[in-house]
Short mmCIF file of C-alpha atoms in Angstrom, two decimals:
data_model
loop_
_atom_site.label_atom_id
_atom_site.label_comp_id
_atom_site.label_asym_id
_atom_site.label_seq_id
_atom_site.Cartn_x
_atom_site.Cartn_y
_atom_site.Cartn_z
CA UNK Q 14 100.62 47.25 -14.73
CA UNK Q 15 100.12 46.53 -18.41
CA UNK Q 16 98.28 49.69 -19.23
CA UNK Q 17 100.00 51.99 -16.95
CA UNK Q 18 103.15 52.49 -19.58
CA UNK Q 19 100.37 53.28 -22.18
CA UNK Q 20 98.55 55.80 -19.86
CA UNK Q 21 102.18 57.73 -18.82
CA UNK Q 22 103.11 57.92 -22.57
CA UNK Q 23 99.31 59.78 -22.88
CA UNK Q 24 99.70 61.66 -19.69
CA UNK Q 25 103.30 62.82 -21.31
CA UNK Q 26 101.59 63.86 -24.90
CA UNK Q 27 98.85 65.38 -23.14
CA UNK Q 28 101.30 67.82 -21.21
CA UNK Q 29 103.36 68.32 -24.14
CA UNK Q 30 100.54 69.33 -26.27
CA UNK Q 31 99.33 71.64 -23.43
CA UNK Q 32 102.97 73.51 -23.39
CA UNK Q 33 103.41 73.97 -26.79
CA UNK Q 34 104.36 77.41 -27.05
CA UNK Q 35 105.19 78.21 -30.66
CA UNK Q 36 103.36 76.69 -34.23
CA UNK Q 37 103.80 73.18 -35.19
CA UNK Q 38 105.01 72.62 -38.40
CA UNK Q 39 103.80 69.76 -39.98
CA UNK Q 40 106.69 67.29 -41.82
CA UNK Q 41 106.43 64.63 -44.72
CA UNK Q 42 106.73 61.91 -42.16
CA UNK Q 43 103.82 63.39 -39.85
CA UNK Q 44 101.61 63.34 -42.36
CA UNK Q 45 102.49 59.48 -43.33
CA UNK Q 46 102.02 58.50 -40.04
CA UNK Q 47 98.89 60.29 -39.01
CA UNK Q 48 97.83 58.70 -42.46
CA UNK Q 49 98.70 54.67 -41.28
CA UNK Q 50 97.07 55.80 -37.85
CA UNK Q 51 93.77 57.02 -39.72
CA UNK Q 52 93.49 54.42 -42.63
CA UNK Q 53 93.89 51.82 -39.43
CA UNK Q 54 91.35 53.20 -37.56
CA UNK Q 55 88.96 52.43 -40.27
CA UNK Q 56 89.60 48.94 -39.80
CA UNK Q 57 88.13 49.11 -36.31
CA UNK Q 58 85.21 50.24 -37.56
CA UNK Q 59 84.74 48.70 -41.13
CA UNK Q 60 82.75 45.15 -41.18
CA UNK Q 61 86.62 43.45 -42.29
CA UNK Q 62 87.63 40.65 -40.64
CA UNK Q 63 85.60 38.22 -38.23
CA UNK Q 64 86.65 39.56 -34.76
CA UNK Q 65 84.03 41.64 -32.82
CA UNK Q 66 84.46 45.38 -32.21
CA UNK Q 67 86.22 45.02 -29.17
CA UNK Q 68 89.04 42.42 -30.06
CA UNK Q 69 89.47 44.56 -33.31
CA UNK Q 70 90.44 47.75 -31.26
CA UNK Q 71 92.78 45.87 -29.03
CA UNK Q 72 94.47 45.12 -31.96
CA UNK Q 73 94.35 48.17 -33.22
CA UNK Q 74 95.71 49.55 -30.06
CA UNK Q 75 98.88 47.05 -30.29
CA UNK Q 76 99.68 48.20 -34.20
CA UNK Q 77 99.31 51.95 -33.81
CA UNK Q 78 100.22 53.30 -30.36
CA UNK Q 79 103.60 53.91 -30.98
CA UNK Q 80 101.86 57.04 -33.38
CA UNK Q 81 101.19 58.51 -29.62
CA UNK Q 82 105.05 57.85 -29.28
CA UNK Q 83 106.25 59.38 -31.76
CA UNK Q 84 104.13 62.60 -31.62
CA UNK Q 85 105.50 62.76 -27.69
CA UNK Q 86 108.61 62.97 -28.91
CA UNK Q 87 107.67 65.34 -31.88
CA UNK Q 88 106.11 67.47 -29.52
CA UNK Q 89 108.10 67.79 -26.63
CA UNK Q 90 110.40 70.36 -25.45
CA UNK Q 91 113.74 69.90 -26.60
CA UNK Q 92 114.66 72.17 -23.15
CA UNK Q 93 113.52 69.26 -21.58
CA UNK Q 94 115.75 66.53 -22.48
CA UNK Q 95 118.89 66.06 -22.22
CA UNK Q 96 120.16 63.27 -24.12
CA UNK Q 97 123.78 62.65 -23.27
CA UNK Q 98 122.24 62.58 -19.71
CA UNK Q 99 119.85 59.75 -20.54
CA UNK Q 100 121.21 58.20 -22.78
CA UNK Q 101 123.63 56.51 -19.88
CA UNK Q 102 120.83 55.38 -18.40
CA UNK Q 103 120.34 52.86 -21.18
CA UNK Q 104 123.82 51.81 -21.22
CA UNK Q 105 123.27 50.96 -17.57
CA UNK Q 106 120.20 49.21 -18.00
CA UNK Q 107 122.60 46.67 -20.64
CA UNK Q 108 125.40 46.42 -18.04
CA UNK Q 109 122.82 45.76 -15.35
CA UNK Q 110 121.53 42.79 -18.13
CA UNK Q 111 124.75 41.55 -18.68
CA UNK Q 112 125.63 41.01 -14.85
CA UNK Q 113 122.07 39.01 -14.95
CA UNK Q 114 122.69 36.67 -17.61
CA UNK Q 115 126.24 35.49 -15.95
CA UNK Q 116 124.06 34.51 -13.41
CA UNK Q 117 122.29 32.93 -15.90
CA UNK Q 118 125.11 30.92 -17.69
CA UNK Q 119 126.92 30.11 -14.69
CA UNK Q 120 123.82 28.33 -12.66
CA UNK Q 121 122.29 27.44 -15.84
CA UNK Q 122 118.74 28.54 -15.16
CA UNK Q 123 116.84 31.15 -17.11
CA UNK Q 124 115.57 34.23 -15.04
CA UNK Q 125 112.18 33.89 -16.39
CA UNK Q 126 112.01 30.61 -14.92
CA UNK Q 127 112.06 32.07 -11.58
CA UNK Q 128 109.65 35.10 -12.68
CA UNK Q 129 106.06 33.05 -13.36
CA UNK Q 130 107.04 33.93 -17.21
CA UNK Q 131 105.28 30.41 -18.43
CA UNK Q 132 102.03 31.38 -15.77
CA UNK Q 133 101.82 34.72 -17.37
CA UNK Q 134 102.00 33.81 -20.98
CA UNK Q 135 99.10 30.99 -19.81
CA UNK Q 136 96.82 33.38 -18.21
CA UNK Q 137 97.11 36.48 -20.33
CA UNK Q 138 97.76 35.24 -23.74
CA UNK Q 139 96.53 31.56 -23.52
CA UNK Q 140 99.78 29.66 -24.02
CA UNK Q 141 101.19 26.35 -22.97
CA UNK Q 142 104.36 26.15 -21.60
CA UNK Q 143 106.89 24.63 -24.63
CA UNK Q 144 110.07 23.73 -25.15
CA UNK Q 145 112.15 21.84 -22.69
CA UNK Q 146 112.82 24.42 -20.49
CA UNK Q 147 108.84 24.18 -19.85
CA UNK Q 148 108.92 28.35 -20.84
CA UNK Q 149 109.21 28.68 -25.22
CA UNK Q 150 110.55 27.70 -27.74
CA UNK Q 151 111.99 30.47 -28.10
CA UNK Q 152 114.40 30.04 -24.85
CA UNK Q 153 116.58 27.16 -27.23
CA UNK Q 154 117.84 26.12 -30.61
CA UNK Q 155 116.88 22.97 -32.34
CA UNK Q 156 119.96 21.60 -31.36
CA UNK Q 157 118.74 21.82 -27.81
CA UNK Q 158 121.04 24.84 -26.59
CA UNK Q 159 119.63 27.44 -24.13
CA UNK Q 160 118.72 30.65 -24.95
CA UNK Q 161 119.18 33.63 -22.32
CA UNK Q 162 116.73 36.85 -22.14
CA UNK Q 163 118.09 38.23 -18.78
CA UNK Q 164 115.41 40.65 -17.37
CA UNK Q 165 113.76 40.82 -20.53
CA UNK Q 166 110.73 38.98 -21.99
CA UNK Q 167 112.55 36.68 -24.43
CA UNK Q 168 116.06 36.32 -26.24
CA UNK Q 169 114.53 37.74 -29.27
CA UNK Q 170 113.74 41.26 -27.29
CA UNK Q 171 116.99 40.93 -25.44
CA UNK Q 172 119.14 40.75 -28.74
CA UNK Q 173 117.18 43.95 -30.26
CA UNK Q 174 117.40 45.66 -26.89
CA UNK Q 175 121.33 45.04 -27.13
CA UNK Q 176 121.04 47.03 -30.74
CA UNK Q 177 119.46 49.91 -29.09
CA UNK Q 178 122.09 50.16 -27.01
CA UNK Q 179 124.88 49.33 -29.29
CA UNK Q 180 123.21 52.60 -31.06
CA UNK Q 181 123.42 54.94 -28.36
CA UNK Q 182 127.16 53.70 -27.71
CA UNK Q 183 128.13 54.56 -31.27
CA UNK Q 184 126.08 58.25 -31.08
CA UNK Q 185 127.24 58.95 -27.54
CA UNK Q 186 130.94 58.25 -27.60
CA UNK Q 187 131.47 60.19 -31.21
CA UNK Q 188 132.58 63.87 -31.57
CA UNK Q 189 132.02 65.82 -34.21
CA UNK Q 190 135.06 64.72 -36.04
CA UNK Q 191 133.78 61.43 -36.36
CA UNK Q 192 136.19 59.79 -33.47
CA UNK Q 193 135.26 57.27 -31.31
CA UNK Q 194 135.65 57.91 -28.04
CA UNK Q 195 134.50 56.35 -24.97
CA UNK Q 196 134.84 56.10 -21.22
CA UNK Q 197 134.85 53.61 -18.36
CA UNK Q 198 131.02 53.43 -18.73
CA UNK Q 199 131.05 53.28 -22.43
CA UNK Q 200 134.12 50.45 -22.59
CA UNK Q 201 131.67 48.66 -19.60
CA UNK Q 202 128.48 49.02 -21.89
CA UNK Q 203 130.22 47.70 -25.70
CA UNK Q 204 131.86 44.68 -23.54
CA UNK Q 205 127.65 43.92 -22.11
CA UNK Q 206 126.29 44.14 -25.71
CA UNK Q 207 128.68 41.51 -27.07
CA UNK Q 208 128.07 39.49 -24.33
CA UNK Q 209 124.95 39.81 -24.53
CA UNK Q 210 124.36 39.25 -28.36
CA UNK Q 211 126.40 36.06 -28.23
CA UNK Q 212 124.46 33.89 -25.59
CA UNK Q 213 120.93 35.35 -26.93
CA UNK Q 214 121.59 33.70 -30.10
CA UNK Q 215 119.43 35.77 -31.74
CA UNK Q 216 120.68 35.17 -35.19
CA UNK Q 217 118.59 38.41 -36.90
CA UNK Q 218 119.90 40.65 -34.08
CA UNK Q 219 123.42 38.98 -34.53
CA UNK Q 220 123.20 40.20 -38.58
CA UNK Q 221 122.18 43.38 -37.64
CA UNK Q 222 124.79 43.96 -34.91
CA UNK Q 223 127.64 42.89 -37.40
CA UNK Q 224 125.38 45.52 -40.38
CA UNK Q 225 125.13 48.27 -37.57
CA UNK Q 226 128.92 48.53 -36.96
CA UNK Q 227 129.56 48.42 -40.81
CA UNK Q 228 126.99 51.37 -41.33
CA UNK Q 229 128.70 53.46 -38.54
CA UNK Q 230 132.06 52.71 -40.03
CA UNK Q 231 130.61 53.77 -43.24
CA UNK Q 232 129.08 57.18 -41.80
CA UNK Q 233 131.91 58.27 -40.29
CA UNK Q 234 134.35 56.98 -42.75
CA UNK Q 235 136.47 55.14 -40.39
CA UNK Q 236 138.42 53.32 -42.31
CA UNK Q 237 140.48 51.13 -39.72
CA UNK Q 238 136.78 49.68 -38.57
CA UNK Q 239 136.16 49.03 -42.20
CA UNK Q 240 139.93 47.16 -42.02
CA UNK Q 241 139.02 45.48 -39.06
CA UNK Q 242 135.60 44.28 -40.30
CA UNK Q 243 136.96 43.34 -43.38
CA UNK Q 244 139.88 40.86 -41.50
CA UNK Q 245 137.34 39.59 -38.83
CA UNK Q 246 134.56 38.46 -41.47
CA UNK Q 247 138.21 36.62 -43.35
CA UNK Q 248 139.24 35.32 -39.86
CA UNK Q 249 135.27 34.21 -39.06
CA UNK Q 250 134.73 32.34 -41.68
CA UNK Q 251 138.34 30.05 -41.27
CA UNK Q 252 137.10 29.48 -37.52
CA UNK Q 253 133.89 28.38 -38.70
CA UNK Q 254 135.44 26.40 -41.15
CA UNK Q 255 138.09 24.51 -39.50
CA UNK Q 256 137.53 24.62 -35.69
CA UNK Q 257 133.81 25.54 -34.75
CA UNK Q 258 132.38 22.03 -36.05
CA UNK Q 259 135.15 20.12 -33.22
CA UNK Q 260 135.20 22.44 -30.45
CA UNK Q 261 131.12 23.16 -30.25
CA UNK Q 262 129.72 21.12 -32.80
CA UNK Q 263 126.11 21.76 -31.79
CA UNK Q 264 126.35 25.71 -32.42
CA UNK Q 265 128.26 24.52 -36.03
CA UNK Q 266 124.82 22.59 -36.62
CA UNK Q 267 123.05 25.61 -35.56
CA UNK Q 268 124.53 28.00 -37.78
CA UNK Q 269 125.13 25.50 -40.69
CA UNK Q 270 121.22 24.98 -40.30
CA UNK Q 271 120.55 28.98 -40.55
CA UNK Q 272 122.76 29.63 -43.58
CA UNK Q 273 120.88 26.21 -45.22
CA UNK Q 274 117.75 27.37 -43.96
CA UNK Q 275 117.53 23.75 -42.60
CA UNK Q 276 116.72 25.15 -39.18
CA UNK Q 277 113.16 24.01 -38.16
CA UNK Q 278 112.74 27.89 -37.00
CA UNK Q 279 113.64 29.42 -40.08
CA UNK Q 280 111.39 26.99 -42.03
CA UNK Q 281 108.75 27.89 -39.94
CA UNK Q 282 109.23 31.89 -40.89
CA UNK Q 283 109.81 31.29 -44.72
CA UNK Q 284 106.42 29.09 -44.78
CA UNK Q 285 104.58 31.51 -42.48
CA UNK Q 286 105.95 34.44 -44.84
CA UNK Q 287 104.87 32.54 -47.63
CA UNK Q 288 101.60 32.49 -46.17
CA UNK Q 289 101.42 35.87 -45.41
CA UNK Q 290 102.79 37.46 -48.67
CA UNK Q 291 99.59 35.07 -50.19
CA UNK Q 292 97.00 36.21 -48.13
CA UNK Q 293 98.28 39.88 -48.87
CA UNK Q 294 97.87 39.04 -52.77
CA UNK Q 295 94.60 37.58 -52.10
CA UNK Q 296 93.55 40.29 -50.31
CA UNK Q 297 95.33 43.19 -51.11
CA UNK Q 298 93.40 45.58 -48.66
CA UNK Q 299 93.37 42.94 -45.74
CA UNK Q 300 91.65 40.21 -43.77
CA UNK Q 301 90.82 42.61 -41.12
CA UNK Q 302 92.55 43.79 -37.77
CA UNK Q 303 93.81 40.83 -35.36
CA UNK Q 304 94.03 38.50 -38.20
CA UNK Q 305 97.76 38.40 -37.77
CA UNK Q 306 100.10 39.04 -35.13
CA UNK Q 307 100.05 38.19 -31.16
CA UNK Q 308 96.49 38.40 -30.78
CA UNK Q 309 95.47 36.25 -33.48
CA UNK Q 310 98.41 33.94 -31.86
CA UNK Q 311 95.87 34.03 -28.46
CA UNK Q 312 93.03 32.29 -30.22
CA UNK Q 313 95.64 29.62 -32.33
CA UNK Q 314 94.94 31.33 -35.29
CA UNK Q 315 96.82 33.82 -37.70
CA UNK Q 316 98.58 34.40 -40.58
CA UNK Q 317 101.81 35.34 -41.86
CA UNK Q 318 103.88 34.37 -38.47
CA UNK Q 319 106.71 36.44 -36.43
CA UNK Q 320 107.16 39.25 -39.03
CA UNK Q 321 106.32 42.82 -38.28
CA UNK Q 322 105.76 44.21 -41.91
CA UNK Q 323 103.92 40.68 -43.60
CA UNK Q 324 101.67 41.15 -40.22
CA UNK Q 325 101.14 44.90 -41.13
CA UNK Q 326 100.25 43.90 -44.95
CA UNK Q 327 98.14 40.86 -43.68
CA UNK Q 328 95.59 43.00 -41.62
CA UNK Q 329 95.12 46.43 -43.39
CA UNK Q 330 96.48 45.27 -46.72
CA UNK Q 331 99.06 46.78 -49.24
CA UNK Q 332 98.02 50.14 -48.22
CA UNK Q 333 98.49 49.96 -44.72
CA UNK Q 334 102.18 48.03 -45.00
CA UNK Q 335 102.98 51.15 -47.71
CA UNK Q 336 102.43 53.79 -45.28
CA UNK Q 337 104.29 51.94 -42.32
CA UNK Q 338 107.71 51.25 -44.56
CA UNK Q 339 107.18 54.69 -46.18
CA UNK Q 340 108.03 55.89 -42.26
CA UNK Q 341 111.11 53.67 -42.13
CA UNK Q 342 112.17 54.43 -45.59
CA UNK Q 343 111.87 58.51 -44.91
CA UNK Q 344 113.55 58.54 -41.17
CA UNK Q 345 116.75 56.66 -42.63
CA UNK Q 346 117.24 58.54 -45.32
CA UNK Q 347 116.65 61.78 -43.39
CA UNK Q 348 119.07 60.37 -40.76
CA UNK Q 349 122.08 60.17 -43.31
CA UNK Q 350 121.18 63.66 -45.22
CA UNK Q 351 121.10 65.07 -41.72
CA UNK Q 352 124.31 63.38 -40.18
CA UNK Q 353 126.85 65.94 -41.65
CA UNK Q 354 125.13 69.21 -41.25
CA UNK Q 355 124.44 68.72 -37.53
CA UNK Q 356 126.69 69.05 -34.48
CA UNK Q 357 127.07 68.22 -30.90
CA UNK Q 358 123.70 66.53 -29.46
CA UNK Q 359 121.73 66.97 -32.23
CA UNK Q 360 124.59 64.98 -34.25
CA UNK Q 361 124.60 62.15 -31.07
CA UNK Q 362 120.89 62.14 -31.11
CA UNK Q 363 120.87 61.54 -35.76
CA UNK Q 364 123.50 58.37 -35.38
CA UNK Q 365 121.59 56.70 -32.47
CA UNK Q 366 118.63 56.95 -34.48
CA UNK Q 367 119.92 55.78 -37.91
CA UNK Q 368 121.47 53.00 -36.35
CA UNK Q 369 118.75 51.85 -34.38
CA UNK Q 370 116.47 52.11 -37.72
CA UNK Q 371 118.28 50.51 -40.18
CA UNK Q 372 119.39 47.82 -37.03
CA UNK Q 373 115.53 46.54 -36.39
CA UNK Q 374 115.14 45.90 -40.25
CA UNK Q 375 116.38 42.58 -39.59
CA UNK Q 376 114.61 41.44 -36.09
CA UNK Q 377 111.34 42.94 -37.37
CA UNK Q 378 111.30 39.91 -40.38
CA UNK Q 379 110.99 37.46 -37.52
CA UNK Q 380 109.44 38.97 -34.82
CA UNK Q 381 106.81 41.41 -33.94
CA UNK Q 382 108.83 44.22 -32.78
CA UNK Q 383 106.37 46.77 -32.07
CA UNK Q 384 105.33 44.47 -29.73
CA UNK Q 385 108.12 45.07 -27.81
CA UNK Q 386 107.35 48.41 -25.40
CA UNK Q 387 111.07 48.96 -24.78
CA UNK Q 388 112.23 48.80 -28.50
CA UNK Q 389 109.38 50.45 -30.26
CA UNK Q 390 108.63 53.31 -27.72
CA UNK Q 391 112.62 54.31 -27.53
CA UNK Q 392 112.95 54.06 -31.35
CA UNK Q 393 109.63 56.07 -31.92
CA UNK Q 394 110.31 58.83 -29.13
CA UNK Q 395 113.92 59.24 -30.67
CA UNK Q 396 112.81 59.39 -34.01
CA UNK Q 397 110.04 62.11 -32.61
CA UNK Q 398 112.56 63.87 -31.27
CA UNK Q 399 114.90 63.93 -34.40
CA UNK Q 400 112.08 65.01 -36.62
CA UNK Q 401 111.03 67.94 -33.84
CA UNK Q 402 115.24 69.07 -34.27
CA UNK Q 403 115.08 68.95 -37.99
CA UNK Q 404 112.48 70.82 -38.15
CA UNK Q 405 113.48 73.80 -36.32
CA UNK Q 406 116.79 73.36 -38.02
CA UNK Q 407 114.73 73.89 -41.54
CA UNK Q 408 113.79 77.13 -40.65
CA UNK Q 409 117.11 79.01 -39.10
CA UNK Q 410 117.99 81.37 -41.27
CA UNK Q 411 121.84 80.71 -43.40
CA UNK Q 412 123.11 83.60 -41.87
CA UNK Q 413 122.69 82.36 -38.20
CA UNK Q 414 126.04 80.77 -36.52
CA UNK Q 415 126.06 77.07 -35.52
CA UNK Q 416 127.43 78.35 -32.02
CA UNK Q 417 124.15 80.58 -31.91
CA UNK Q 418 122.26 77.27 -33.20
CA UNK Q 419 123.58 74.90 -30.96
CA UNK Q 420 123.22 77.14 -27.63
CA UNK Q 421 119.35 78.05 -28.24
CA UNK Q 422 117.84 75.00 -29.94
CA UNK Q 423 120.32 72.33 -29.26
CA UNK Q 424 120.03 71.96 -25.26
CA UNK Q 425 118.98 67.92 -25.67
#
């Protein structure tokens, strides 16, 4: 089954491709990305690196297919989706994750224990069982507290799932006067994500969850979230002061070793990153593809450890790491020029994706995110998507009425 979500997404590019009915008009950020996707392909074909042909294209496979995202969602009919539609499919898939993990907490047994996880990771990717929970490390803290993933591979892609779906909550439930305003499902789906974010102790997707609702209050200049932020980050940091350390004095030890960077984890990523950013000045146009990342992990090797952009820089160099930030950098900041012009679904579908882009910044410095199929093919198809609306919207003429506008090209 590990190919099959790779053939569908080709299957669905192929068809969109074949019903393209009017001329594709190429955008700043296609070209960057088609640019990353060729300048990596070199790399399978160069002499760089020590890997075979073979292992180098698997690689290459891994750090580039979510291009074939992104162009299904650039390419697809915007007839075709409908967003506020599937978008509550998500939120269901987070409630559905949050019923799991009570299960979880109150028989104190991770699901993946029960799922072959630790046979899996053995067979496929050649890795012990670790930790004392024979499944990661990544299932506990140093202090020895569990971690919960629910359904999904690990805490680390359970915390950024709960940010994809704390993203579609904020561009779902607001109108176009910037009011917040959502129903049973909605209430269901905000209570699952802080649920959720709090027993994956995911500490980067914990920071970005806190960033994300401080960006949204921000955007839609609410200024009683702002308030409310302001008063809970006052309020946090007396609890953590003067009553975390007696009533759960092994999370106090957890967090006090994060902020300290005492935490044997977050050693580990500053002296892999260290490693990484010197291999990168070393080699400034890379030691070759699989020479960082989860394949290089396979054979005990690699460099530059759990971060997404240092494993980007560490294989195809400066170059390569350029082009993949420039596409960050440009879908943000075409997110918030965007926000205010649009309405209705196109508006729903801009906020979803400027929150989910600026909310992986965080996760992706200590984990490979693109890695994950769930985060990077729903942030790539969105962002797809977007670009495909903006697009259009760049060539309606002034004179045209938003009403007009929203009935003919905004039916997502």
């Amino acid at each position: 089954m590990q190919p099959l979500k790779e053939l569908l997404i080709l299957v669905a590019l192929g068809i969109s491709v074949w019903e393209l009915k009017r001329k594709f008009r190429f955008q700043t950020i296609d070209y960057i990305i088609l640019a990353y996707f060729v300048y990596t392909l070199l790399y399978v074909f160069l002499p760089v690196g020590p890997l075979p042909f073979l292992e180098k294209a698997v690689s290459f496979k891994s750090t580039t297919f979510f291009v074939f995202v992104y162009f299904t969602g650039r390419l697809i009919s915007l007839k075709e989706i409908y967003i506020s539609k599937y978008f509550q499919f998500f939120l269901v898939v987070i409630i559905l994750a949050s019923v799991l993990l009570v299960f979880e907490i109150l028989t104190s047994q991770h699901f993946q224990s029960l799922t072959g996880y630790a046979d899996f990771n053995f067979y496929y990717y050649n890795q012990e069982p670790e930790g004392n929970y024979g499944l990661s490390w990544t299932f506990e803290t140093s202090t020895g507290l569990k971690r919960f993933a629910s359904f999904f591979a690990n805490p680390i892609e359970f915390g950024a799932a709960t940010l994809i779906s704390l993203s579609i909550i904020a561009g779902l439930y607001t109108n176009d006067q910037y009011k917040f305003k959502p129903n049973t499902i909605g209430i269901l789906a905000i209570i699952a994500t802080q649920f959720s974010i709090l027993f994956a102790l995911s500490r980067a997707s914990l920071a970005s969850y806190l960033i994300m609702i401080y960006i949204y209050a921000l955007v839609t200049k609410n200024k009683l979230i702002l308030r409310s932020i302001y008063f809970m980050v006052a309020a946090g940091v007396l609890y953590f002061i003067f009553f975390l350390f007696v009533l759960h004095p092994d999370l106090y030890d957890f967090i006090y070793e994060t902020i300290t960077f005492t935490n044997p984890s977050s050693v580990g990523h500053i002296i892999a990153w260290l490693e990484g950013i010197e291999a990168i000045v070393k080699q400034p146009l890379g030691l070759g593809l699989g020479a960082s990342g989860v394949l290089a992990s396979t054979t005990g090797g690699g460099t530059g450890g759990e971060n997404q952009y240092i494993i980007i820089g560490v294989q195809t160099g400066i170059i390569g790491l350029t082009l993949y930030l420039a596409a960050h950098i440009y879908l943000i900041r075409t997110c918030w020029i965007w926000y205010r012009k649009l309405t209705g679904k196109n508006k729903t579908l801009c906020l979803t994706l400027l929150l989910i882009q600026i909310g992986v910044i965080i996760p992706m410095l200590t984990s490979e995110l693109e890695s994950s199929a769930y985060i990077s093919y729903v942030s790539w198809f969105l962002s797809g998507l977007f670009i495909n609306v903006v697009s259009y919207k760049s060539l309606i003429p002034a004179h045209v009425s938003s009403k007009h506008l929203e009935s003919q090209a905004a039916k997502i």
